[in-house]
Each structure stands twice: as structure tokens, then as C-alpha cells.
Short mmCIF file of C-alpha atoms in Angstrom, two decimals:
data_model
loop_
_atom_site.label_atom_id
_atom_site.label_comp_id
_atom_site.label_asym_id
_atom_site.label_seq_id
_atom_site.Cartn_x
_atom_site.Cartn_y
_atom_site.Cartn_z
CA MET A 8 9.43 20.00 -20.45
CA GLN A 9 12.23 18.06 -19.23
CA ALA A 10 12.66 14.62 -21.56
CA LEU A 11 11.35 11.37 -20.48
CA THR A 12 13.38 8.45 -20.84
CA PRO A 13 11.67 5.48 -22.27
CA LEU A 14 10.75 1.95 -20.22
CA ALA A 15 11.87 0.10 -23.70
CA PRO A 16 13.90 -0.16 -26.38
CA ALA A 17 14.23 2.88 -28.44
CA GLY A 18 13.00 2.53 -31.80
CA ALA A 19 10.23 0.05 -30.61
CA SER A 20 7.09 -0.38 -32.42
CA VAL A 21 4.43 -0.17 -29.12
CA PRO A 22 3.59 2.56 -27.47
CA LEU A 23 3.72 2.35 -23.49
CA ARG A 24 0.52 2.12 -22.13
CA VAL A 25 -0.32 3.75 -19.24
CA ILE A 26 -4.23 3.02 -18.07
CA ILE A 27 -5.61 4.72 -15.36
CA GLN A 28 -7.98 2.80 -12.81
CA ILE A 29 -10.00 4.86 -11.89
CA PRO A 30 -12.77 3.09 -8.99
CA CYS A 31 -16.78 3.90 -8.59
CA PHE A 32 -18.63 3.57 -6.13
CA ASN A 33 -22.07 5.49 -6.71
CA GLU A 34 -20.61 8.36 -8.72
CA GLU A 35 -22.74 8.61 -11.35
CA ALA A 36 -22.94 12.16 -10.20
CA GLN A 37 -19.78 12.58 -10.12
CA LEU A 38 -17.43 10.60 -12.84
CA PRO A 39 -18.12 12.60 -15.86
CA GLU A 40 -16.44 15.59 -14.41
CA ALA A 41 -13.01 13.55 -13.43
CA VAL A 42 -12.86 12.10 -16.47
CA SER A 43 -13.09 15.17 -18.22
CA ALA A 44 -10.48 16.09 -16.57
CA ILE A 45 -7.83 13.49 -17.32
CA ARG A 46 -9.15 14.04 -20.95
CA ALA A 47 -7.75 17.54 -20.67
CA ALA A 48 -4.45 17.12 -18.91
CA LEU A 49 -4.28 13.56 -21.48
CA ALA A 50 -4.52 15.95 -24.24
CA GLN A 51 -0.95 18.06 -23.42
CA ALA A 52 1.22 14.54 -22.50
CA PRO A 53 4.11 14.28 -25.15
CA ASP A 54 5.02 11.07 -26.71
CA LEU A 55 8.92 9.87 -25.34
CA PRO A 56 11.74 11.31 -26.82
CA ASP A 57 13.24 8.62 -29.28
CA GLY A 58 8.93 9.01 -31.16
CA ARG A 59 7.60 6.27 -29.06
CA PRO A 60 4.45 7.32 -28.85
CA LEU A 61 2.68 6.48 -24.97
CA ARG A 62 -0.93 5.23 -25.37
CA TRP A 63 -3.47 6.57 -22.02
CA GLU A 64 -6.62 4.56 -21.48
CA ILE A 65 -8.99 4.60 -18.61
CA LEU A 66 -10.88 1.27 -17.35
CA VAL A 67 -14.13 2.17 -14.59
CA VAL A 68 -14.22 -0.52 -12.34
CA ASP A 69 -17.82 -0.58 -10.58
CA ASP A 70 -17.65 -1.52 -6.93
CA GLY A 71 -20.83 -2.98 -6.68
CA SER A 72 -22.56 0.23 -7.66
CA SER A 73 -26.59 1.16 -7.22
CA ASP A 74 -26.84 4.39 -9.68
CA ARG A 75 -26.30 4.34 -12.93
CA THR A 76 -21.77 4.82 -12.61
CA LEU A 77 -21.58 1.63 -14.98
CA ALA A 78 -24.61 3.99 -17.62
CA VAL A 79 -22.89 6.92 -17.52
CA ALA A 80 -19.58 5.23 -17.59
CA ALA A 81 -20.69 3.49 -20.63
CA THR A 82 -22.43 7.05 -22.45
CA LEU A 83 -18.73 8.84 -21.15
CA GLY A 84 -16.07 6.28 -23.22
CA VAL A 85 -14.18 5.57 -21.33
CA GLU A 86 -11.80 2.31 -22.88
CA HIS A 87 -12.19 -0.22 -20.40
CA VAL A 88 -14.99 -0.92 -17.88
CA VAL A 89 -15.14 -4.26 -15.45
CA ALA A 90 -17.85 -4.52 -12.24
CA HIS A 91 -18.40 -6.26 -9.66
CA GLY A 92 -21.75 -7.49 -8.62
CA VAL A 93 -21.95 -6.00 -5.82
CA ASN A 94 -19.80 -3.79 -3.28
CA ARG A 95 -16.76 -5.73 -2.40
CA GLY A 96 -15.51 -2.43 -0.76
CA LEU A 97 -12.54 -0.19 -1.41
CA ALA A 98 -9.30 -3.01 -1.32
CA THR A 99 -11.39 -4.97 -3.58
CA ALA A 100 -11.79 -2.89 -6.70
CA PHE A 101 -8.11 -1.41 -6.63
CA GLN A 102 -7.08 -4.47 -7.04
CA THR A 103 -9.27 -6.50 -9.17
CA GLY A 104 -7.90 -2.66 -11.54
CA VAL A 105 -5.28 -3.47 -11.52
CA ALA A 106 -5.29 -7.63 -11.90
CA GLU A 107 -7.34 -5.38 -14.87
CA ALA A 108 -4.92 -3.30 -16.18
CA LEU A 109 -1.71 -5.81 -16.16
CA ARG A 110 -4.29 -8.43 -18.39
CA LEU A 111 -4.93 -5.19 -21.10
CA GLY A 112 -0.59 -5.32 -20.82
CA ALA A 113 -0.04 -1.80 -19.55
CA ASP A 114 3.75 -0.15 -18.69
CA VAL A 115 2.64 1.76 -15.76
CA ILE A 116 -1.15 1.64 -13.72
CA VAL A 117 -2.08 4.88 -12.24
CA ASN A 118 -4.25 4.76 -10.04
CA THR A 119 -6.99 8.23 -8.73
CA ASP A 120 -10.51 8.83 -7.58
CA ALA A 121 -13.60 9.73 -8.93
CA ASP A 122 -14.80 12.75 -7.49
CA ASN A 123 -11.85 14.53 -8.82
CA GLN A 124 -10.19 14.87 -5.14
CA TYR A 125 -6.58 15.04 -7.57
CA ASP A 126 -5.73 17.72 -9.83
CA ALA A 127 -5.47 16.16 -13.33
CA ARG A 128 -2.39 17.93 -14.58
CA ASP A 129 -0.01 16.32 -12.12
CA LEU A 130 -0.58 12.89 -14.04
CA LEU A 131 2.76 13.06 -16.16
CA ALA A 132 4.58 14.27 -12.87
CA LEU A 133 3.49 11.66 -11.36
CA VAL A 134 4.25 8.92 -13.95
CA ARG A 135 7.63 9.83 -15.95
CA PRO A 136 9.86 8.72 -12.04
CA ILE A 137 8.32 5.74 -13.71
CA LEU A 138 9.82 6.74 -17.10
CA GLU A 139 12.81 7.32 -16.18
CA ARG A 140 13.52 4.90 -14.02
CA GLN A 141 14.00 6.09 -10.80
CA ALA A 142 11.71 5.04 -8.65
CA ASP A 143 8.52 1.07 -9.34
CA ILE A 144 5.68 3.42 -6.63
CA VAL A 145 4.87 7.11 -7.04
CA ILE A 146 2.41 9.17 -3.66
CA GLY A 147 1.58 12.10 -5.06
CA ALA A 148 1.59 13.62 -1.54
CA ARG A 149 -1.29 16.80 -0.92
CA PRO A 150 -0.11 20.26 -0.07
CA ILE A 151 -0.92 18.31 3.69
CA ASP A 152 0.03 22.08 5.74
CA SER A 153 -2.30 24.29 2.77
CA HIS A 154 -5.67 21.78 2.73
CA GLN A 155 -7.84 24.52 3.48
CA GLU A 156 -9.91 21.00 3.99
CA PHE A 157 -8.04 19.28 6.73
CA SER A 158 -8.86 20.29 10.71
CA VAL A 159 -5.60 21.21 12.34
CA SER A 160 -7.12 17.12 14.37
CA LYS A 161 -6.68 15.92 10.35
CA LYS A 162 -3.54 17.05 9.29
CA LEU A 163 -2.35 16.19 12.38
CA PHE A 164 -2.89 12.89 12.49
CA GLN A 165 -2.31 12.57 8.73
CA LYS A 166 1.40 13.62 9.60
CA ILE A 167 1.84 10.71 12.09
CA GLY A 168 0.46 8.33 10.41
CA SER A 169 2.29 9.23 7.19
CA SER A 170 5.34 9.46 9.61
CA VAL A 171 4.83 6.06 11.16
CA VAL A 172 4.06 4.00 7.20
CA ARG A 173 7.76 5.88 6.68
CA LEU A 174 9.06 4.10 9.56
CA VAL A 175 7.58 0.79 8.76
CA SER A 176 8.04 0.66 5.64
CA GLN A 177 11.56 2.67 5.32
CA THR A 178 10.78 4.51 2.78
CA PRO A 179 9.70 8.65 2.43
CA VAL A 180 7.16 8.98 1.57
CA LEU A 181 5.29 11.90 2.52
CA ASP A 182 1.76 10.75 2.31
CA ALA A 183 0.81 7.39 2.91
CA PRO A 184 -3.35 7.23 2.14
CA SER A 185 -2.82 9.08 -1.00
CA GLY A 186 -5.06 7.15 -3.74
CA PHE A 187 -3.43 9.37 -6.69
CA ARG A 188 -0.35 7.19 -7.29
CA ALA A 189 1.53 5.23 -9.76
CA LEU A 190 2.56 2.24 -10.68
CA SER A 191 5.15 0.48 -12.98
CA ARG A 192 3.97 -3.53 -14.04
CA HIS A 193 6.81 -4.37 -11.37
CA ALA A 194 5.57 -3.41 -9.09
CA ALA A 195 1.82 -3.78 -9.80
CA ALA A 196 3.07 -7.20 -9.82
CA ARG A 197 4.00 -7.95 -7.28
CA ILE A 198 1.80 -6.05 -5.16
CA ASN A 199 -1.36 -7.85 -2.94
CA ILE A 200 -3.65 -6.65 -1.33
CA TYR A 201 -5.42 -8.88 2.48
CA ASP A 202 -6.95 -5.86 4.02
CA ASP A 203 -10.82 -4.77 3.02
CA TYR A 204 -10.26 -1.90 4.24
CA THR A 205 -8.19 0.08 2.17
CA TYR A 206 -4.97 -0.87 -0.39
CA THR A 207 -2.98 2.26 0.13
CA LEU A 208 -0.83 2.10 3.59
CA GLU A 209 -0.67 -1.72 2.92
CA SER A 210 0.89 -1.19 0.21
CA ILE A 211 4.19 1.24 1.13
CA ILE A 212 4.93 -1.84 4.02
CA GLN A 213 4.88 -4.45 1.32
CA ALA A 214 7.07 -1.95 -1.68
CA GLY A 215 9.09 -0.98 0.69
CA LEU A 216 10.03 -4.79 2.49
CA ASN A 217 9.97 -6.08 -1.04
CA GLY A 218 12.76 -4.29 -1.95
CA LEU A 219 10.39 -1.65 -4.08
CA ARG A 220 11.73 1.73 -5.18
CA VAL A 221 8.90 4.01 -4.27
CA VAL A 222 8.79 8.02 -4.58
CA SER A 223 6.80 10.88 -3.27
CA VAL A 224 6.25 13.70 -5.88
CA PRO A 225 4.24 17.16 -4.76
CA ILE A 226 0.51 17.32 -6.95
CA ARG A 227 -2.52 19.38 -6.49
CA VAL A 228 -5.83 19.38 -4.64
CA ASN A 229 -9.50 20.11 -5.90
CA PRO A 230 -12.56 21.27 -4.12
CA SER A 231 -14.18 18.15 -2.32
CA THR A 232 -18.05 17.50 -3.99
CA ARG A 233 -18.50 15.15 -0.72
CA PRO A 234 -17.68 13.67 1.58
CA SER A 235 -15.49 10.82 1.95
CA ARG A 236 -17.22 7.67 1.61
CA LEU A 237 -13.90 5.58 3.71
CA VAL A 238 -13.17 7.83 6.74
CA ARG A 239 -16.40 7.78 8.88
CA SER A 240 -14.97 9.53 11.66
CA SER A 241 -10.68 10.24 12.14
CA GLY A 242 -11.28 7.31 16.00
CA ASP A 243 -12.47 4.96 12.77
CA TYR A 244 -9.33 5.20 10.45
CA ILE A 245 -6.83 4.84 13.00
CA ARG A 246 -8.10 2.47 15.09
CA ARG A 247 -8.15 0.95 10.56
CA SER A 248 -4.84 2.18 9.50
CA THR A 249 -3.74 0.71 13.34
CA THR A 250 -5.44 -2.43 12.37
CA ALA A 251 -4.10 -3.23 8.58
CA ILE A 252 0.10 -1.75 9.38
CA LEU A 253 0.30 -4.70 12.35
CA ARG A 254 -1.52 -7.11 9.88
CA THR A 255 1.42 -6.68 6.91
CA LEU A 256 3.70 -6.79 9.56
CA LEU A 257 2.00 -10.32 10.99
CA ILE A 258 2.41 -11.74 7.49
CA TYR A 259 5.86 -10.10 5.73
CA ARG A 260 7.87 -9.45 8.87
CA ALA A 261 5.59 -12.58 11.98
CA GLU A 262 9.48 -14.35 12.03
CA LYS A 263 11.17 -10.69 13.66
CA ILE A 264 8.60 -10.40 15.18
CA THR A 265 8.55 -12.93 18.02
CA LEU A 266 12.27 -13.30 17.54
CA PHE A 267 11.75 -10.22 18.85
CA LEU A 268 9.49 -11.72 21.28
CA ALA A 269 11.03 -14.20 22.36
CA GLY A 270 14.79 -12.44 22.76
CA VAL A 271 13.10 -10.05 25.72
CA LEU A 272 11.54 -12.81 27.55
CA LEU A 273 14.69 -14.87 27.76
CA ALA A 274 16.61 -11.49 28.78
CA ALA A 275 13.86 -10.97 31.37
CA SER A 276 13.75 -15.01 32.59
CA SER A 277 17.86 -15.27 32.93
CA VAL A 278 17.35 -12.39 35.18
CA LEU A 279 15.90 -13.25 37.86
CA PHE A 280 16.78 -16.91 37.74
CA LEU A 281 20.86 -15.30 38.35
CA ARG A 282 19.03 -12.91 40.95
CA TRP A 283 17.41 -16.77 42.62
CA ILE A 284 21.24 -18.18 42.06
CA TYR A 285 22.60 -15.71 44.36
CA LEU A 286 20.43 -14.54 46.86
CA TRP A 287 20.92 -18.66 47.28
CA LEU A 288 24.70 -18.38 46.72
CA GLU A 289 24.46 -15.66 49.10
CA ASP A 290 21.85 -17.86 52.22
CA SER A 291 19.08 -15.74 52.36
CA PRO A 292 16.27 -16.03 54.47
CA ARG A 293 13.68 -16.33 51.74
CA SER A 294 12.92 -19.35 49.02
CA HIS A 295 11.96 -16.70 45.75
CA VAL A 296 10.24 -19.17 44.46
CA PRO A 297 7.69 -17.32 42.60
CA SER A 298 10.18 -15.61 40.93
CA LEU A 299 11.55 -19.22 40.06
CA ILE A 300 8.71 -19.67 38.57
CA PHE A 301 7.88 -16.79 37.34
CA ALA A 302 11.41 -16.99 35.26
CA ALA A 303 10.92 -20.82 34.42
CA VAL A 304 6.92 -19.37 32.23
CA MET A 305 9.02 -16.38 29.90
CA PHE A 306 11.45 -18.70 29.35
CA LEU A 307 9.34 -21.70 27.94
CA THR A 308 7.08 -18.61 26.51
CA ALA A 309 9.90 -17.56 24.60
CA LEU A 310 10.84 -21.59 23.16
CA GLN A 311 7.27 -21.64 22.25
CA LEU A 312 7.54 -18.31 19.91
CA LEU A 313 11.68 -19.51 19.11
CA ALA A 314 9.28 -21.85 17.90
CA ILE A 315 6.53 -19.64 16.33
CA SER A 316 9.90 -18.16 14.78
CA TYR A 317 10.56 -20.82 12.63
CA VAL A 318 6.88 -21.12 11.82
CA SER A 319 6.78 -18.00 10.73
CA LEU A 320 10.14 -18.59 8.71
CA LEU A 321 9.14 -21.23 6.81
CA SER A 322 5.28 -19.87 6.23
CA GLY A 323 7.92 -16.79 4.61
CA ILE A 324 9.71 -18.70 2.43
CA ASN A 325 6.13 -20.34 1.48
CA ARG A 326 4.24 -17.19 0.75
CA ARG A 327 7.51 -15.53 -1.67
CA LEU A 328 8.05 -18.16 -3.99
CA SER A 329 4.07 -18.27 -4.24
CA GLU A 330 4.39 -14.46 -4.14
CA GLN A 331 7.21 -15.04 -7.40
CA LEU A 332 4.62 -17.93 -9.82
CA LEU A 333 1.81 -15.18 -8.54
CA ALA A 334 3.98 -11.72 -10.48
CA LEU A 335 5.45 -13.74 -13.18
CA GLN A 336 1.96 -15.76 -14.16
CA ARG A 337 1.16 -11.30 -14.01
CA ASP A 338 3.41 -10.43 -15.70
CA ARG A 339 2.85 -13.17 -18.88
CA SER A 340 -1.06 -12.02 -18.96
CA GLY A 341 -1.01 -9.14 -20.16
CA GLY A 342 1.84 -10.32 -22.64
CA ALA A 343 0.18 -10.83 -25.96
CA GLY A 344 -1.86 -7.61 -25.79
CA ARG A 345 1.58 -5.50 -25.58
#
């Protein structure tokens, strides 16, 4: 097995903590199998080359389950459990898990599903790029082409969606919707999810726009034990995913969007103004006033967009400062446990 490069100086006595978070909603039947698979995989996990051990822990995030998920988690003896009083959605459960893992002092945070969809034997492959300081976030790429449970249309949508996320985020991610992912402490402290539907796409776009290193590694999958609760239909998922992408762009790149639109309108209005002047100089028999009015409207709209761009730029600066302070607070929150 290839040697791992530690994240801390050689000789450090404190183990490197890897916390595996499992967001759950009514998973009493699936959770035992998922935890058992994780523990079986971790039994083969090596220590670091300098002798510093890897300390693996499991964190169950119960998202207001109405079944016995919490009781089952207790009987399984997982190291950490947090619970929402009511169901708040997958994105919020993910954020809750990340915040708790940071508070506990995690050096690396792994997210996986409670239905054991992802093969736990790939846990080491998932965290290895972070341990070797080659990535801040690692996304597990499922075998989309050979996945027997994916229809032709779903495979197509998956590829198109991942291509759009790659374009927007400028990252080489291969399977954007994959929930099997690992985050360094540095990256986890800087990811803020605003969408209430899913964290998968928004977190990648944020990472790319914030200069975090994102890589993909191939992973294996297990047969499904239940239908997806997140994807009700392809149309619904596409609509929600598109909304999430646009919302993230508006939050992080609003000034560029409005500047682009303002530039288009200024160019179009200039063409119409110049056309009107040319026709006027040529003594055109028609006044062409409608074109002049339309050009004026576009010009005034462009000025408004320029003002919005300036306000968006200032807002973005304030948001980045706030996120830097929040990241610093999150980094320090687990200091006592490290």
C-alpha cells in the first residue's frame, strides 16, 4: 500500500482524526449495514509512515427521524451522535455534521450515505489525496457508464450536470452529485451551504470559486436498498439543481454577471445610437425615434446594472470578510480536542 504523507509534523503524539459523518433520516434498517461496512474497512486502515496513528470515528447526524434511527445508532456504539428535533433536509444535516466534526477537532471529514450506497472499502482512497496534501476536497466518482441501476437518461443527465458544474466551478470533478466525499479541516471551515435542498453542487462551486483544490477518485458502489429520497424525478432534480447553481453564482459572482449584462446593453445601445446618428446625417426621411427611445432605455438599464455591480462588489467583500472570520472561528472551535 502506498505510503501516506502526514498532515502534521513527524513525531506528533496526537492522532490524526478522521471523522466519518452519516446524515440520516429514517434509516433504522440501513444504518447497521452501513456502520458495519465502515468498521470492516477501517480494520485495514494503516497508520501514517511516521508512526502517528489515524484515529477514525463515526458521527451519526439524525435529521429528525420518526423511526428508531437514534436508538439504533446508540446500540451500534458509534462515537458521536447529533440530532435535529425536526426534519430540516439533507443540506442542513450535512452542515450540522461538518460543524460538529470541526468542533470535535477533526483533521479530515468524510461524508457518506446511511443506505450504504458507497463502498466503504474506498474510504482510504478517498482520504489519501488530502493526507498527501494533494487536495482540499475529494469527490468519489461513481462508475456512471457501467452503473446498472442508472437509466440511459439518468446517465446522460449526470454527465451533463457534472459538465456544467465543472465549467462553473473550474474544477475537474467527474461526479458532482456524489455524496461520498472527504474534506480537509481547512476546506470544511470555509464551506457555507445556503441551499436547503442539497449540498453537493453548491459546495463544489464554492470550493472552485474560493481557490480550494478539488479532485475526483474512482469509487465502487453497492446495490440500492431503497429508492432515493432526494431525487423524486429527473425533472424535479434538474430544476432544483439549476436553481442551486444560479443561486450560488449570484451569491459569489453577482458583480460579474451584472457587469456582463451591463456591457451587452451598453454595446447594443451604442450601436442603435450610432445608427440613428448615421441616418440623421444621411437625411433619412424617417425619424427613427422608436430606435432612439429603445437605445436610451437600454443605456439607462445598463447604468442601473453598473450601480448594482458596485453594490454587489461591496457586498461580496463584506461576505468574504465574514466568511473568513467564521472560518477562523470554526478552525479554533476544535482546538481543545486536537
